[in-house]
Short mmCIF file of N, CA and C in Angstrom, two decimals:
data_model
loop_
_atom_site.label_atom_id
_atom_site.label_comp_id
_atom_site.label_asym_id
_atom_site.label_seq_id
_atom_site.Cartn_x
_atom_site.Cartn_y
_atom_site.Cartn_z
N UNK R 30 0.90 -1.39 -0.01
CA UNK R 30 -0.18 0.03 -0.16
C UNK R 30 0.97 1.42 0.19
N UNK R 31 0.59 2.19 -0.81
CA UNK R 31 1.48 3.15 -1.38
C UNK R 31 1.00 4.28 0.04
N UNK R 32 1.98 5.09 0.35
CA UNK R 32 1.72 6.29 1.25
C UNK R 32 1.92 7.35 0.75
N UNK R 33 0.58 8.28 0.89
CA UNK R 33 0.70 9.76 0.22
C UNK R 33 1.78 10.65 0.88
N UNK R 34 2.08 11.76 0.14
CA UNK R 34 2.88 12.70 0.53
C UNK R 34 2.39 13.33 1.88
N UNK R 35 1.24 13.25 1.84
CA UNK R 35 0.84 14.10 3.09
C UNK R 35 0.70 13.20 4.41
N UNK R 36 0.68 12.00 4.21
CA UNK R 36 0.77 10.95 5.47
C UNK R 36 1.91 11.08 5.40
N UNK R 37 2.97 11.08 4.72
CA UNK R 37 4.51 10.96 5.11
C UNK R 37 5.12 12.16 5.93
N UNK R 38 4.18 13.33 5.29
CA UNK R 38 4.47 14.43 5.92
C UNK R 38 4.22 14.85 7.33
N UNK R 39 2.89 14.16 7.67
CA UNK R 39 2.36 14.21 9.14
C UNK R 39 3.46 13.09 9.97
N UNK R 40 3.68 12.11 9.31
CA UNK R 40 4.52 11.19 10.14
C UNK R 40 6.00 12.04 10.39
N UNK R 41 6.52 12.41 9.61
CA UNK R 41 7.84 13.66 9.89
C UNK R 41 7.41 14.22 10.82
N UNK R 42 6.55 14.91 10.76
CA UNK R 42 6.29 16.14 11.71
C UNK R 42 6.04 15.69 13.17
N UNK R 43 5.38 14.37 13.31
CA UNK R 43 5.15 13.85 14.34
C UNK R 43 6.45 13.35 14.93
N UNK R 44 7.29 12.81 14.13
CA UNK R 44 8.69 12.46 14.89
C UNK R 44 9.61 13.44 15.38
N UNK R 45 9.64 14.41 14.38
CA UNK R 45 10.05 15.80 14.68
C UNK R 45 9.85 16.50 15.91
N UNK R 46 8.54 16.31 16.41
CA UNK R 46 8.02 16.98 17.32
C UNK R 46 8.29 16.11 18.71
N UNK R 47 8.05 14.83 18.34
CA UNK R 47 8.16 13.84 19.73
C UNK R 47 9.59 12.88 19.89
N UNK R 48 10.49 13.14 19.11
CA UNK R 48 11.69 12.27 19.41
C UNK R 48 13.06 13.22 18.97
N UNK R 49 14.13 13.04 19.53
CA UNK R 49 15.26 13.20 19.29
C UNK R 49 16.35 12.67 18.40
N UNK R 50 16.95 12.89 17.68
CA UNK R 50 17.84 12.00 17.03
C UNK R 50 19.19 11.93 17.39
N UNK R 51 20.03 10.56 17.32
CA UNK R 51 21.01 10.48 17.78
C UNK R 51 22.15 9.83 16.71
N UNK R 52 22.93 10.51 16.26
CA UNK R 52 23.77 9.94 15.26
C UNK R 52 25.25 9.40 15.87
N UNK R 53 25.60 8.24 15.36
CA UNK R 53 26.87 7.69 15.98
C UNK R 53 27.84 7.30 14.77
N UNK R 54 29.01 7.35 14.99
CA UNK R 54 30.01 6.87 14.09
C UNK R 54 30.76 5.95 14.72
N UNK R 55 31.00 4.86 13.87
CA UNK R 55 31.83 3.50 14.59
C UNK R 55 32.61 3.11 13.42
N UNK R 56 33.66 2.20 13.64
CA UNK R 56 34.48 2.06 12.59
C UNK R 56 34.11 1.06 11.55
N UNK R 57 34.55 1.31 10.39
CA UNK R 57 34.22 0.34 9.08
C UNK R 57 34.15 -1.11 9.26
N UNK R 58 32.79 -1.76 9.28
CA UNK R 58 32.93 -3.19 9.56
C UNK R 58 32.03 -3.55 10.85
N UNK R 59 31.99 -2.54 11.63
CA UNK R 59 31.10 -2.77 12.92
C UNK R 59 29.54 -2.89 12.88
N UNK R 60 29.31 -1.87 11.62
CA UNK R 60 27.65 -1.98 11.46
C UNK R 60 27.32 -3.26 11.01
N UNK R 61 28.02 -4.12 10.38
CA UNK R 61 27.57 -5.59 9.92
C UNK R 61 27.69 -6.32 11.04
N UNK R 62 28.43 -6.38 12.04
CA UNK R 62 28.64 -7.18 13.25
C UNK R 62 27.35 -6.71 13.99
N UNK R 63 26.94 -5.36 14.23
CA UNK R 63 25.76 -5.07 15.14
C UNK R 63 24.53 -5.77 14.37
N UNK R 64 24.63 -5.40 13.09
CA UNK R 64 23.19 -5.56 12.07
C UNK R 64 23.21 -7.45 12.55
N UNK R 65 24.27 -8.19 12.26
CA UNK R 65 24.50 -9.61 12.66
C UNK R 65 23.61 -9.99 13.86
N UNK R 66 24.22 -9.30 14.77
CA UNK R 66 23.84 -9.52 16.21
C UNK R 66 22.38 -9.38 16.29
N UNK R 67 21.80 -7.94 15.92
CA UNK R 67 20.53 -7.68 16.28
C UNK R 67 19.60 -8.68 15.13
N UNK R 68 20.06 -8.81 13.85
CA UNK R 68 18.96 -10.09 13.37
C UNK R 68 19.19 -11.69 14.10
N UNK R 69 20.12 -11.83 14.57
CA UNK R 69 20.27 -12.98 15.61
C UNK R 69 19.29 -12.91 16.66
N UNK R 70 19.18 -12.08 17.25
CA UNK R 70 18.18 -11.82 18.26
C UNK R 70 16.69 -11.07 17.65
N UNK R 71 16.73 -11.52 16.48
CA UNK R 71 15.19 -10.95 15.90
C UNK R 71 14.74 -9.41 16.32
N UNK R 72 16.03 -8.42 16.06
CA UNK R 72 15.67 -7.07 16.45
C UNK R 72 16.29 -6.09 15.33
N UNK R 73 15.53 -4.88 15.16
CA UNK R 73 16.22 -3.92 14.36
C UNK R 73 17.50 -3.73 14.98
N UNK R 74 18.39 -2.97 14.09
CA UNK R 74 19.59 -2.29 14.79
C UNK R 74 19.36 -1.17 15.67
N UNK R 75 18.25 -0.39 15.27
CA UNK R 75 17.99 0.53 16.38
C UNK R 75 17.40 -0.09 17.88
N UNK R 76 16.50 -0.91 17.77
CA UNK R 76 16.16 -1.69 18.93
C UNK R 76 17.35 -2.23 19.70
N UNK R 77 18.23 -2.90 18.68
CA UNK R 77 19.39 -3.61 19.56
C UNK R 77 20.19 -2.50 20.24
N UNK R 78 20.55 -1.54 19.47
CA UNK R 78 21.31 -0.57 20.22
C UNK R 78 20.91 0.34 21.43
N UNK R 79 19.38 0.50 21.13
CA UNK R 79 18.74 1.25 22.22
C UNK R 79 18.78 0.16 23.42
N UNK R 80 18.59 -1.27 23.15
CA UNK R 80 18.58 -2.09 24.39
C UNK R 80 19.82 -1.81 25.07
N UNK R 81 21.07 -1.55 24.08
CA UNK R 81 22.27 -1.81 24.97
C UNK R 81 22.33 -0.68 25.63
N UNK R 82 22.14 0.82 25.17
CA UNK R 82 22.35 1.86 25.57
C UNK R 82 21.52 2.07 27.12
N UNK R 83 20.12 1.56 26.92
CA UNK R 83 19.48 1.46 28.00
C UNK R 83 19.94 0.59 29.46
N UNK R 84 20.02 -0.24 28.86
CA UNK R 84 21.22 -1.11 29.80
C UNK R 84 22.14 -0.62 30.44
N UNK R 85 23.11 -0.07 29.74
CA UNK R 85 24.56 0.63 30.29
C UNK R 85 24.00 1.78 31.02
N UNK R 86 23.17 2.55 30.56
CA UNK R 86 22.61 3.97 31.41
C UNK R 86 22.29 3.28 32.74
N UNK R 87 21.35 2.28 32.96
CA UNK R 87 20.44 1.74 33.99
C UNK R 87 21.98 1.49 34.91
N UNK R 88 22.73 0.67 34.44
CA UNK R 88 23.61 0.10 35.31
C UNK R 88 24.78 1.02 35.81
N UNK R 89 24.99 2.30 35.34
CA UNK R 89 25.80 3.30 35.50
C UNK R 89 24.98 4.09 36.31
N UNK R 90 23.97 4.51 36.35
CA UNK R 90 23.19 5.46 37.16
C UNK R 90 22.33 5.20 37.98
N UNK R 91 21.88 3.80 37.79
CA UNK R 91 20.81 3.21 38.91
C UNK R 91 19.46 3.71 38.35
N UNK R 92 19.33 4.50 37.54
CA UNK R 92 18.04 5.24 37.11
C UNK R 92 17.45 4.40 35.95
N UNK R 93 16.30 4.37 35.71
CA UNK R 93 15.52 3.67 34.64
C UNK R 93 15.44 4.87 33.35
N UNK R 94 15.61 4.52 32.22
CA UNK R 94 15.41 5.48 31.12
C UNK R 94 14.65 4.98 29.94
N UNK R 95 13.55 5.47 29.38
CA UNK R 95 12.76 5.04 28.41
C UNK R 95 13.44 5.60 27.21
N UNK R 96 13.71 4.72 26.04
CA UNK R 96 14.24 5.15 24.91
C UNK R 96 13.14 4.82 23.70
#
């Protein structure tokens, strides 16, 4: 099913207003390793990385974080 330009614009506006974007830079080849690990865990790369960041943040601070 095709998405209209208006619908995509609405989604982009929602994302812009409700989410922050975080870009990371990693060494060449690491993306493929992370992608394979995420796939093996039946997760997206985004979900896999968010889970790792959440676990590290909670271990370091003792505070919970929603990502």
